[in-house]
PDB file of C-alpha atoms in Angstrom:
ATOM      1  CA  MET A   1       9.079  13.542   4.743  1.00 50.00           C
ATOM      2  CA  THR A   2      10.044  15.651   7.995  1.00 51.00           C
ATOM      3  CA  ILE A   3       8.946  19.382   8.271  1.00 54.00           C
ATOM      4  CA  LEU A   4      11.247  21.523  10.273  1.00 52.00           C
ATOM      5  CA  PRO A   5      10.794  25.357  11.236  1.00 50.00           C
ATOM      6  CA  LEU A   6      12.941  28.090  10.141  1.00 50.00           C
ATOM      7  CA  SER A   7      14.569  30.186  13.140  1.00 46.00           C
ATOM      8  CA  SER A   8      15.774  32.975  10.770  1.00 45.00           C
ATOM      9  CA  THR A   9      14.632  36.459  11.095  1.00 45.00           C
ATOM     10  CA  PRO A  10      12.475  37.801   8.258  1.00 47.00           C
ATOM     11  CA  GLY A  11      14.327  38.673   5.077  1.00 46.00           C
ATOM     12  CA  ARG A  12      17.522  36.989   5.788  1.00 45.00           C
ATOM     13  CA  ASN A  13      18.677  33.593   5.001  1.00 46.00           C
ATOM     14  CA  THR A  14      22.071  32.386   6.028  1.00 44.00           C
ATOM     15  CA  PRO A  15      23.704  29.400   3.906  1.00 45.00           C
ATOM     16  CA  THR A  16      23.733  27.384   7.066  1.00 45.00           C
ATOM     17  CA  GLN A  17      20.098  27.758   7.434  1.00 44.00           C
ATOM     18  CA  GLN A  18      19.510  26.821   3.819  1.00 44.00           C
ATOM     19  CA  SER A  19      21.479  23.798   4.066  1.00 42.00           C
ATOM     20  CA  SER A  20      19.658  22.559   7.247  1.00 42.00           C
ATOM     21  CA  SER A  21      16.194  23.423   5.600  1.00 41.00           C
ATOM     22  CA  TYR A  22      16.294  22.311   2.022  1.00 38.00           C
ATOM     23  CA  PHE A  23      18.744  19.346   1.887  1.00 40.00           C
ATOM     24  CA  PRO A  24      18.580  15.887   3.418  1.00 45.00           C
ATOM     25  CA  SER A  25      19.560  15.415   6.781  1.00 45.00           C
ATOM     26  CA  GLN A  26      21.559  12.329   8.321  1.00 46.00           C
ATOM     27  CA  GLU A  27      18.795  11.126  10.503  1.00 47.00           C
ATOM     28  CA  GLY A  28      15.470  12.147   9.353  1.00 46.00           C
ATOM     29  CA  GLY A  29      15.614  12.227   5.373  1.00 47.00           C
ATOM     30  CA  PRO A  30      14.759  14.909   3.368  1.00 48.00           C
ATOM     31  CA  THR A  31      13.351  18.118   5.095  1.00 44.00           C
ATOM     32  CA  ILE A  32      11.466  21.078   3.968  1.00 45.00           C
ATOM     33  CA  GLY A  33      11.739  24.369   5.890  1.00 43.00           C
ATOM     34  CA  ILE A  34       8.536  26.344   6.556  1.00 46.00           C
ATOM     35  CA  PRO A  35       7.875  29.104   8.888  1.00 46.00           C
ATOM     36  CA  GLY A  36       6.894  27.690  12.461  1.00 44.00           C
ATOM     37  CA  GLN A  37       5.468  29.483  15.348  1.00 45.00           C
ATOM     38  CA  ASP A  38       7.731  28.999  18.544  1.00 47.00           C
ATOM     39  CA  GLY A  39       8.941  25.772  17.090  1.00 43.00           C
ATOM     40  CA  GLY A  40       5.339  24.518  17.133  1.00 45.00           C
ATOM     41  CA  ALA A  41       3.885  21.262  15.864  1.00 43.00           C
ATOM     42  CA  PHE A  42       4.985  21.799  12.077  1.00 39.00           C
ATOM     43  CA  GLY A  43       8.603  21.857  13.294  1.00 43.00           C
ATOM     44  CA  ARG A  44       8.829  18.275  15.051  1.00 43.00           C
ATOM     45  CA  ARG A  45       8.632  14.947  13.699  1.00 41.00           C
ATOM     46  CA  LYS A  46       5.262  12.956  13.996  1.00 41.00           C
ATOM     47  CA  SER A  47       7.378  10.238  16.032  1.00 41.00           C
ATOM     48  CA  ASP A  48       8.773  13.046  18.367  1.00 44.00           C
ATOM     49  CA  GLY A  49       5.173  14.016  19.563  1.00 43.00           C
ATOM     50  CA  GLY A  50       4.402  16.604  16.863  1.00 45.00           C
ATOM     51  CA  HIS A  51       2.161  16.547  13.916  1.00 42.00           C
ATOM     52  CA  GLY A  52       4.522  16.370  11.196  1.00 40.00           C
ATOM     53  CA  PHE A  53       4.239  13.705   8.382  1.00 37.00           C
ATOM     54  CA  GLY A  54       6.364  10.663   8.623  1.00 39.00           C
ATOM     55  CA  PHE A  55       6.331   6.945   7.731  1.00 37.00           C
ATOM     56  CA  GLY A  56       7.199   4.463  10.661  1.00 41.00           C
ATOM     57  CA  GLY A  57       7.580   5.226  14.234  1.00 41.00           C
ATOM     58  CA  SER A  58      10.654   5.526  16.464  1.00 41.00           C
ATOM     59  CA  ASN A  59      11.490   5.527  20.077  1.00 44.00           C
ATOM     60  CA  SER A  60      13.261   7.832  22.237  1.00 42.00           C
ATOM     61  CA  SER A  61      16.743   6.440  21.114  1.00 43.00           C
ATOM     62  CA  GLY A  62      16.023   7.278  17.590  1.00 42.00           C
ATOM     63  CA  ARG A  63      15.762   3.736  16.360  1.00 42.00           C
ATOM     64  CA  VAL A  64      13.339   3.373  13.572  1.00 41.00           C
ATOM     65  CA  HIS A  65      10.873   0.570  13.558  1.00 42.00           C
ATOM     66  CA  ARG A  66       9.634   0.227   9.868  1.00 42.00           C
ATOM     67  CA  GLY A  67       6.408  -1.351   8.944  1.00 43.00           C
ATOM     68  CA  GLY A  68       5.476  -1.816  12.524  1.00 41.00           C
ATOM     69  CA  ILE A  69       7.173  -5.307  12.884  1.00 39.00           C
ATOM     70  CA  ASN A  70       8.950  -6.146  16.075  1.00 43.00           C
ATOM     71  CA  GLY A  71      12.476  -7.258  15.732  1.00 42.00           C
ATOM     72  CA  GLY A  72      12.373 -10.728  17.463  1.00 43.00           C
ATOM     73  CA  GLY A  73      10.033 -13.288  18.783  1.00 46.00           C
ATOM     74  CA  VAL A  74       7.567 -15.098  16.749  1.00 45.00           C
ATOM     75  CA  SER A  75       6.421 -11.882  15.188  1.00 47.00           C
ATOM     76  CA  ASN A  76       8.797 -12.522  12.245  1.00 50.00           C
ATOM     77  CA  PHE A  77       7.071 -15.446  11.278  1.00 43.00           C
ATOM     78  CA  VAL A  78       3.364 -14.451  11.683  1.00 51.00           C
ATOM     79  CA  PRO A  79       1.930 -12.104   9.023  1.00 56.00           C
ATOM     80  CA  LEU A  80       1.105  -8.603  10.301  1.00 56.00           C
ATOM     81  CA  PHE A  81      -2.627  -9.150   8.968  1.00 48.00           C
ATOM     82  CA  LEU A  82      -3.096 -12.273  11.393  1.00 51.00           C
ATOM     83  CA  ARG A  83      -1.335 -10.397  14.385  1.00 56.00           C
ATOM     84  CA  ARG A  84      -3.706  -7.517  13.920  1.00 53.00           C
ATOM     85  CA  LEU A  85      -6.726  -9.897  13.604  1.00 49.00           C
ATOM     86  CA  PHE A  86      -6.932 -10.137  17.479  1.00 46.00           C
ATOM     87  CA  ARG A  87      -6.051  -6.581  18.269  1.00 52.00           C
ATOM     88  CA  PHE A  88      -9.282  -4.610  17.859  1.00 43.00           C
ATOM     89  CA  PRO A  89      -7.728  -1.303  18.821  1.00 49.00           C
ATOM     90  CA  HIS A  90      -5.354  -1.519  16.212  1.00 48.00           C
ATOM     91  CA  MET A  91      -8.005  -1.866  13.451  1.00 46.00           C
ATOM     92  CA  ASP A  92      -9.209   1.246  11.356  1.00 47.00           C
ATOM     93  CA  PHE A  93     -12.857   0.479  11.078  1.00 38.00           C
ATOM     94  CA  GLN A  94     -13.657   4.058  10.043  1.00 44.00           C
ATOM     95  CA  VAL A  95     -11.414   3.831   6.889  1.00 43.00           C
ATOM     96  CA  LYS A  96     -12.221   0.302   6.098  1.00 41.00           C
ATOM     97  CA  CYS A  97     -15.957   1.135   5.660  1.00 40.00           C
ATOM     98  CA  ARG A  98     -14.823   2.618   2.303  1.00 46.00           C
ATOM     99  CA  ARG A  99     -14.720   0.436  -0.658  1.00 42.00           C
ATOM    100  CA  TYR A 100     -11.406   1.059  -1.931  1.00 46.00           C
ATOM    101  CA  ARG A 101      -8.371   2.804  -0.452  1.00 49.00           C
ATOM    102  CA  ASN A 102      -5.599   4.516  -2.405  1.00 55.00           C
ATOM    103  CA  ILE A 103      -3.452   1.256  -3.130  1.00 56.00           C
ATOM    104  CA  HIS A 104      -0.764   2.988  -4.786  1.00 51.00           C
ATOM    105  CA  TYR A 105      -0.009   5.166  -1.664  1.00 51.00           C
ATOM    106  CA  HIS A 106      -0.199   1.874   0.364  1.00 53.00           C
ATOM    107  CA  LYS A 107       2.290   0.159  -2.106  1.00 53.00           C
ATOM    108  CA  GLN A 108       4.703   3.055  -1.790  1.00 47.00           C
ATOM    109  CA  THR A 109       4.560   3.137   1.990  1.00 49.00           C
ATOM    110  CA  LYS A 110       4.371  -0.421   2.828  1.00 51.00           C
ATOM    111  CA  ASN A 111       5.454  -2.076  -0.410  1.00 49.00           C
ATOM    112  CA  GLN A 112       2.472  -4.249  -0.824  1.00 60.00           C
ATOM    113  CA  TRP A 113      -0.741  -3.962  -2.328  1.00 55.00           C
ATOM    114  CA  ALA A 114      -2.869  -5.771   0.162  1.00 60.00           C
ATOM    115  CA  ARG A 115      -4.120  -4.262   3.378  1.00 68.00           C
ATOM    116  CA  ASP A 116      -2.680  -5.298   6.664  1.00 69.00           C
ATOM    117  CA  ASP A 117      -5.795  -4.607   8.503  1.00 69.00           C
ATOM    118  CA  PRO A 118      -8.327  -7.240   9.080  1.00 79.00           C
ATOM    119  CA  ALA A 119     -10.910  -4.420  10.163  1.00 83.00           C
ATOM    120  CA  PHE A 120     -12.911  -4.770   6.893  1.00 84.00           C
ATOM    121  CA  MET A 121     -13.212  -8.626   7.130  1.00 89.00           C
ATOM    122  CA  VAL A 122     -14.314  -8.365  10.683  1.00 91.00           C
ATOM    123  CA  ILE A 123     -17.028  -5.939   9.667  1.00 92.00           C
ATOM    124  CA  LEU A 124     -18.319  -8.236   7.013  1.00 94.00           C
ATOM    125  CA  SER A 125     -18.218 -11.173   9.438  1.00 94.00           C
ATOM    126  CA  GLY A 126     -20.206  -9.246  11.946  1.00 94.00           C
ATOM    127  CA  LEU A 127     -22.653  -8.275   9.172  1.00 94.00           C
ATOM    128  CA  LEU A 128     -23.182 -12.005   8.198  1.00 95.00           C
ATOM    129  CA  GLY A 129     -23.495 -13.270  11.839  1.00 95.00           C
ATOM    130  CA  CYS A 130     -26.245 -10.599  12.301  1.00 95.00           C
ATOM    131  CA  SER A 131     -28.077 -11.697   9.284  1.00 94.00           C
ATOM    132  CA  ALA A 132     -27.546 -15.151  10.160  1.00 94.00           C
ATOM    133  CA  VAL A 133     -29.528 -14.566  13.562  1.00 94.00           C
ATOM    134  CA  ALA A 134     -32.098 -12.875  11.778  1.00 94.00           C
ATOM    135  CA  TRP A 135     -32.548 -15.774   9.378  1.00 94.00           C
ATOM    136  CA  GLY A 136     -32.747 -18.045  11.995  1.00 91.00           C
ATOM    137  CA  LEU A 137     -35.331 -16.134  13.875  1.00 92.00           C
ATOM    138  CA  VAL A 138     -37.432 -15.832  10.676  1.00 90.00           C
ATOM    139  CA  TYR A 139     -37.526 -19.483  10.123  1.00 89.00           C
ATOM    140  CA  GLY A 140     -37.913 -20.388  14.012  1.00 86.00           C
ATOM    141  CA  HIS A 141     -34.648 -22.174  14.481  1.00 86.00           C
ATOM    142  CA  GLY A 142     -33.415 -22.562  18.078  1.00 86.00           C
ATOM    143  CA  MET A 143     -30.132 -21.498  19.395  1.00 91.00           C
ATOM    144  CA  ILE A 144     -28.180 -24.512  17.859  1.00 92.00           C
ATOM    145  CA  GLY A 145     -29.706 -23.847  14.404  1.00 90.00           C
ATOM    146  CA  ILE A 146     -28.752 -20.044  14.718  1.00 92.00           C
ATOM    147  CA  LEU A 147     -25.261 -21.138  15.675  1.00 93.00           C
ATOM    148  CA  ARG A 148     -24.968 -23.498  12.687  1.00 92.00           C
ATOM    149  CA  MET A 149     -26.262 -20.755  10.465  1.00 92.00           C
ATOM    150  CA  ILE A 150     -23.762 -18.217  11.625  1.00 93.00           C
ATOM    151  CA  LEU A 151     -20.804 -20.945  11.007  1.00 93.00           C
ATOM    152  CA  TYR A 152     -22.263 -21.658   7.544  1.00 93.00           C
ATOM    153  CA  MET A 153     -22.658 -18.149   6.401  1.00 94.00           C
ATOM    154  CA  VAL A 154     -19.396 -16.925   7.807  1.00 94.00           C
ATOM    155  CA  PHE A 155     -16.974 -19.680   7.173  1.00 94.00           C
ATOM    156  CA  VAL A 156     -18.604 -21.288   4.273  1.00 94.00           C
ATOM    157  CA  ASP A 157     -20.328 -18.665   2.262  1.00 94.00           C
ATOM    158  CA  PHE A 158     -17.560 -16.126   2.959  1.00 95.00           C
ATOM    159  CA  VAL A 159     -14.329 -17.537   4.038  1.00 95.00           C
ATOM    160  CA  VAL A 160     -14.167 -20.872   2.100  1.00 96.00           C
ATOM    161  CA  ILE A 161     -15.850 -19.780  -1.200  1.00 96.00           C
ATOM    162  CA  GLY A 162     -13.737 -16.422  -0.863  1.00 96.00           C
ATOM    163  CA  VAL A 163     -10.616 -18.377  -0.428  1.00 96.00           C
ATOM    164  CA  ILE A 164     -11.409 -20.641  -3.518  1.00 97.00           C
ATOM    165  CA  VAL A 165     -12.514 -17.576  -5.802  1.00 97.00           C
ATOM    166  CA  ALA A 166      -9.392 -15.459  -4.542  1.00 96.00           C
ATOM    167  CA  THR A 167      -7.204 -18.452  -5.341  1.00 97.00           C
ATOM    168  CA  VAL A 168      -8.409 -18.862  -8.952  1.00 97.00           C
ATOM    169  CA  CYS A 169      -8.413 -15.146  -9.661  1.00 96.00           C
ATOM    170  CA  TRP A 170      -4.956 -14.897  -8.240  1.00 95.00           C
ATOM    171  CA  ALA A 171      -3.606 -17.649 -10.288  1.00 95.00           C
ATOM    172  CA  ILE A 172      -5.196 -16.293 -13.545  1.00 95.00           C
ATOM    173  CA  ALA A 173      -3.980 -12.638 -12.786  1.00 93.00           C
ATOM    174  CA  ASN A 174      -0.338 -13.909 -12.275  1.00 92.00           C
ATOM    175  CA  ARG A 175      -0.364 -16.564 -15.116  1.00 91.00           C
ATOM    176  CA  PHE A 176      -2.104 -14.744 -17.991  1.00 90.00           C
ATOM    177  CA  LEU A 177      -2.490 -11.060 -17.164  1.00 91.00           C
ATOM    178  CA  ALA A 178       0.734  -9.932 -15.514  1.00 86.00           C
ATOM    179  CA  ARG A 179       3.142  -8.247 -18.007  1.00 79.00           C
ATOM    180  CA  ALA A 180       6.706  -8.163 -17.656  1.00 69.00           C
ATOM    181  CA  SER A 181       8.649  -4.909 -18.003  1.00 60.00           C
ATOM    182  CA  VAL A 182      12.253  -4.334 -19.183  1.00 51.00           C
ATOM    183  CA  TYR A 183      12.461  -1.219 -17.111  1.00 52.00           C
ATOM    184  CA  SER A 184      11.347  -2.424 -13.574  1.00 56.00           C
ATOM    185  CA  THR A 185      11.323  -5.478 -11.773  1.00 60.00           C
ATOM    186  CA  ASP A 186       8.504  -7.983 -12.395  1.00 63.00           C
ATOM    187  CA  GLN A 187       5.711  -7.659 -10.117  1.00 79.00           C
ATOM    188  CA  SER A 188       2.951 -10.033  -9.320  1.00 85.00           C
ATOM    189  CA  VAL A 189      -0.579  -9.861  -7.367  1.00 88.00           C
ATOM    190  CA  GLU A 190      -0.541 -11.029  -3.803  1.00 87.00           C
ATOM    191  CA  TRP A 191      -2.876 -13.718  -2.765  1.00 91.00           C
ATOM    192  CA  GLN A 192      -3.831 -11.413   0.206  1.00 87.00           C
ATOM    193  CA  TYR A 193      -4.655  -8.691  -2.199  1.00 89.00           C
ATOM    194  CA  ALA A 194      -6.919 -11.132  -4.264  1.00 92.00           C
ATOM    195  CA  PHE A 195      -8.761 -11.819  -0.826  1.00 93.00           C
ATOM    196  CA  ASP A 196      -9.168  -8.177  -0.308  1.00 89.00           C
ATOM    197  CA  ILE A 197     -10.903  -7.947  -3.635  1.00 93.00           C
ATOM    198  CA  HIS A 198     -13.350 -10.605  -2.653  1.00 94.00           C
ATOM    199  CA  CYS A 199     -13.955  -8.759   0.480  1.00 93.00           C
ATOM    200  CA  ASN A 200     -14.632  -5.615  -1.218  1.00 92.00           C
ATOM    201  CA  ALA A 201     -17.007  -7.360  -3.808  1.00 94.00           C
ATOM    202  CA  PHE A 202     -18.771  -9.345  -1.307  1.00 96.00           C
ATOM    203  CA  MET A 203     -20.333  -6.283   0.408  1.00 94.00           C
ATOM    204  CA  PRO A 204     -23.117  -5.648  -2.186  1.00 94.00           C
ATOM    205  CA  VAL A 205     -23.824  -9.534  -2.051  1.00 96.00           C
ATOM    206  CA  ILE A 206     -24.385  -9.323   1.688  1.00 96.00           C
ATOM    207  CA  VAL A 207     -26.612  -6.274   1.330  1.00 95.00           C
ATOM    208  CA  LEU A 208     -28.764  -7.858  -1.616  1.00 96.00           C
ATOM    209  CA  LEU A 209     -28.832 -11.464  -0.839  1.00 96.00           C
ATOM    210  CA  TYR A 210     -28.625 -11.633   2.938  1.00 95.00           C
ATOM    211  CA  ILE A 211     -30.601  -8.354   3.931  1.00 95.00           C
ATOM    212  CA  ILE A 212     -32.968  -7.236   1.110  1.00 95.00           C
ATOM    213  CA  GLN A 213     -33.869 -10.882   0.230  1.00 96.00           C
ATOM    214  CA  MET A 214     -34.830 -11.428   3.815  1.00 94.00           C
ATOM    215  CA  VAL A 215     -37.141  -8.545   3.959  1.00 94.00           C
ATOM    216  CA  PHE A 216     -38.949  -9.285   0.786  1.00 94.00           C
ATOM    217  CA  MET A 217     -38.814 -13.098   1.195  1.00 93.00           C
ATOM    218  CA  LYS A 218     -42.485 -13.660   1.317  1.00 92.00           C
ATOM    219  CA  ILE A 219     -42.936 -11.845  -1.934  1.00 94.00           C
ATOM    220  CA  LEU A 220     -40.081 -13.447  -3.717  1.00 93.00           C
ATOM    221  CA  LEU A 221     -41.294 -16.879  -2.802  1.00 92.00           C
ATOM    222  CA  LYS A 222     -44.777 -16.547  -4.274  1.00 92.00           C
ATOM    223  CA  ASP A 223     -45.529 -18.942  -7.294  1.00 90.00           C
ATOM    224  CA  VAL A 224     -45.932 -15.975  -9.812  1.00 93.00           C
ATOM    225  CA  TRP A 225     -43.929 -15.177 -12.704  1.00 94.00           C
ATOM    226  CA  VAL A 226     -43.295 -11.562 -11.562  1.00 95.00           C
ATOM    227  CA  CYS A 227     -41.959 -12.665  -8.286  1.00 95.00           C
ATOM    228  CA  THR A 228     -39.622 -15.194 -10.233  1.00 96.00           C
ATOM    229  CA  LEU A 229     -38.638 -12.265 -12.219  1.00 96.00           C
ATOM    230  CA  LEU A 230     -37.712 -10.111  -9.107  1.00 96.00           C
ATOM    231  CA  GLY A 231     -35.991 -12.911  -7.211  1.00 96.00           C
ATOM    232  CA  ASN A 232     -33.662 -13.956 -10.214  1.00 97.00           C
ATOM    233  CA  THR A 233     -32.966 -10.273 -11.011  1.00 97.00           C
ATOM    234  CA  LEU A 234     -31.871  -9.938  -7.293  1.00 97.00           C
ATOM    235  CA  TYR A 235     -29.365 -12.701  -7.681  1.00 97.00           C
ATOM    236  CA  MET A 236     -28.326 -11.507 -11.046  1.00 97.00           C
ATOM    237  CA  THR A 237     -27.624  -8.076  -9.714  1.00 97.00           C
ATOM    238  CA  ALA A 238     -25.654  -9.343  -6.948  1.00 97.00           C
ATOM    239  CA  ILE A 239     -23.450 -11.402  -9.374  1.00 97.00           C
ATOM    240  CA  VAL A 240     -22.952  -8.271 -11.637  1.00 96.00           C
ATOM    241  CA  TYR A 241     -21.943  -6.340  -8.564  1.00 96.00           C
ATOM    242  CA  TYR A 242     -19.317  -8.977  -7.600  1.00 97.00           C
ATOM    243  CA  CYS A 243     -17.758  -9.367 -11.012  1.00 96.00           C
ATOM    244  CA  TYR A 244     -17.674  -5.583 -11.575  1.00 96.00           C
ATOM    245  CA  ILE A 245     -15.968  -4.742  -8.278  1.00 94.00           C
ATOM    246  CA  THR A 246     -13.459  -7.695  -8.641  1.00 95.00           C
ATOM    247  CA  PHE A 247     -12.762  -6.123 -12.180  1.00 95.00           C
ATOM    248  CA  LEU A 248     -12.134  -2.668 -10.490  1.00 92.00           C
ATOM    249  CA  GLY A 249      -9.736  -4.399  -7.862  1.00 91.00           C
ATOM    250  CA  TYR A 250      -7.544  -5.985 -10.706  1.00 93.00           C
ATOM    251  CA  ASN A 251      -7.697  -2.956 -12.936  1.00 92.00           C
ATOM    252  CA  ALA A 252      -6.280  -0.828 -10.234  1.00 86.00           C
ATOM    253  CA  LEU A 253      -2.896  -2.848 -10.704  1.00 88.00           C
ATOM    254  CA  PRO A 254      -0.702  -1.030 -13.197  1.00 84.00           C
ATOM    255  CA  PHE A 255       1.012  -4.164 -14.359  1.00 85.00           C
ATOM    256  CA  LEU A 256      -1.942  -6.187 -15.317  1.00 90.00           C
ATOM    257  CA  ARG A 257      -3.356  -6.205 -18.890  1.00 91.00           C
ATOM    258  CA  HIS A 258      -7.011  -7.170 -20.015  1.00 91.00           C
ATOM    259  CA  PRO A 259      -8.403  -7.340 -16.601  1.00 93.00           C
ATOM    260  CA  GLU A 260     -11.756  -7.032 -18.224  1.00 93.00           C
ATOM    261  CA  MET A 261     -11.521 -10.729 -18.248  1.00 94.00           C
ATOM    262  CA  PHE A 262     -12.972 -10.752 -15.034  1.00 96.00           C
ATOM    263  CA  LEU A 263     -16.081  -9.454 -16.417  1.00 96.00           C
ATOM    264  CA  TYR A 264     -16.583 -12.432 -18.859  1.00 96.00           C
ATOM    265  CA  PRO A 265     -18.521 -14.689 -16.343  1.00 96.00           C
ATOM    266  CA  ILE A 266     -21.318 -11.978 -16.262  1.00 97.00           C
ATOM    267  CA  THR A 267     -22.140 -13.218 -19.864  1.00 97.00           C
ATOM    268  CA  ILE A 268     -22.628 -16.795 -18.620  1.00 96.00           C
ATOM    269  CA  PHE A 269     -24.552 -15.783 -15.670  1.00 97.00           C
ATOM    270  CA  ALA A 270     -26.900 -13.606 -17.956  1.00 97.00           C
ATOM    271  CA  ILE A 271     -27.653 -16.876 -20.064  1.00 97.00           C
ATOM    272  CA  VAL A 272     -28.671 -18.624 -17.048  1.00 96.00           C
ATOM    273  CA  TYR A 273     -30.859 -15.844 -15.916  1.00 97.00           C
ATOM    274  CA  ILE A 274     -32.657 -15.616 -19.245  1.00 97.00           C
ATOM    275  CA  ILE A 275     -33.156 -19.432 -19.298  1.00 97.00           C
ATOM    276  CA  ALA A 276     -34.492 -19.558 -15.712  1.00 96.00           C
ATOM    277  CA  LEU A 277     -36.950 -16.906 -16.620  1.00 96.00           C
ATOM    278  CA  ILE A 278     -38.090 -18.667 -19.676  1.00 95.00           C
ATOM    279  CA  LEU A 279     -38.608 -22.155 -17.702  1.00 95.00           C
ATOM    280  CA  GLY A 280     -40.209 -20.313 -14.578  1.00 94.00           C
ATOM    281  CA  ILE A 281     -37.390 -21.308 -12.378  1.00 95.00           C
ATOM    282  CA  ASN A 282     -37.224 -19.374  -9.221  1.00 95.00           C
ATOM    283  CA  ILE A 283     -33.823 -19.080  -7.946  1.00 95.00           C
ATOM    284  CA  SER A 284     -34.473 -17.342  -4.903  1.00 94.00           C
ATOM    285  CA  SER A 285     -36.891 -20.185  -4.017  1.00 93.00           C
ATOM    286  CA  LYS A 286     -34.436 -22.859  -4.792  1.00 93.00           C
ATOM    287  CA  VAL A 287     -31.449 -21.301  -2.824  1.00 94.00           C
ATOM    288  CA  LEU A 288     -33.587 -20.934   0.266  1.00 92.00           C
ATOM    289  CA  PHE A 289     -34.823 -24.391   0.003  1.00 90.00           C
ATOM    290  CA  LEU A 290     -31.263 -25.630  -0.018  1.00 88.00           C
ATOM    291  CA  TYR A 291     -30.518 -23.468   3.075  1.00 86.00           C
ATOM    292  CA  PHE A 292     -33.400 -23.855   5.460  1.00 82.00           C
ATOM    293  CA  GLY A 293     -35.283 -26.888   3.602  1.00 68.00           C
TER     294      GLY A 293
END
């Protein structure tokens, strides 16, 4: 929407001024006339140097580049997400620190549910890398051991497992949860959006299992039932958070029915949690032994 000023004198509106202020123009789309001061910022398009609201940029010749995709070269064959992965100045780190954005606005402006900015994934990878360094120092690993830990936590725990979980959830959502509508075209869940949900849900997992568990490691590893209760509860809380945030991500899509299906795994893990407490199995101790021996 482009916002242009009115240059009419107070109390007078000519038909010519009304047509240029309240009806669609040929170049800039619909316009709304509001009083401006000396043709100020509210009277110019955002792409022309002003602070008006607009979607997509344009050059001085008036040619519009929609979606920020160049017209030629290999850029047409490489997804925008991957191209921006190596362009740190283009990443919106401040916004990506939030758990969810307004995905409906994103769908209307860019015609996709998934974010095309990898900043949040980079933030999570950085947190995992820092936690891997800390875990390596705690267990006295050398440089090679720390590098191996970084690779394992970032690429196995986060990326590989995330790809598997996102693919399974993506397939379930499109196969069983998507509903067809006779009033609009059929919609489907994008795989990239499924991976976005994994990234959002993995944030509390990092805080609980990669940071808090390291801080209270000496307490959680004690052979006392209370410590077993604390360790197992920590893992159970992380799983509940992951499942719940996954549910929120799919519940935000208006064309999915019964997204509460993604909450069902909580029941299975709750049964495992109770059995582990009855048998005195310290899940935290078992997991750390698999990681560090």
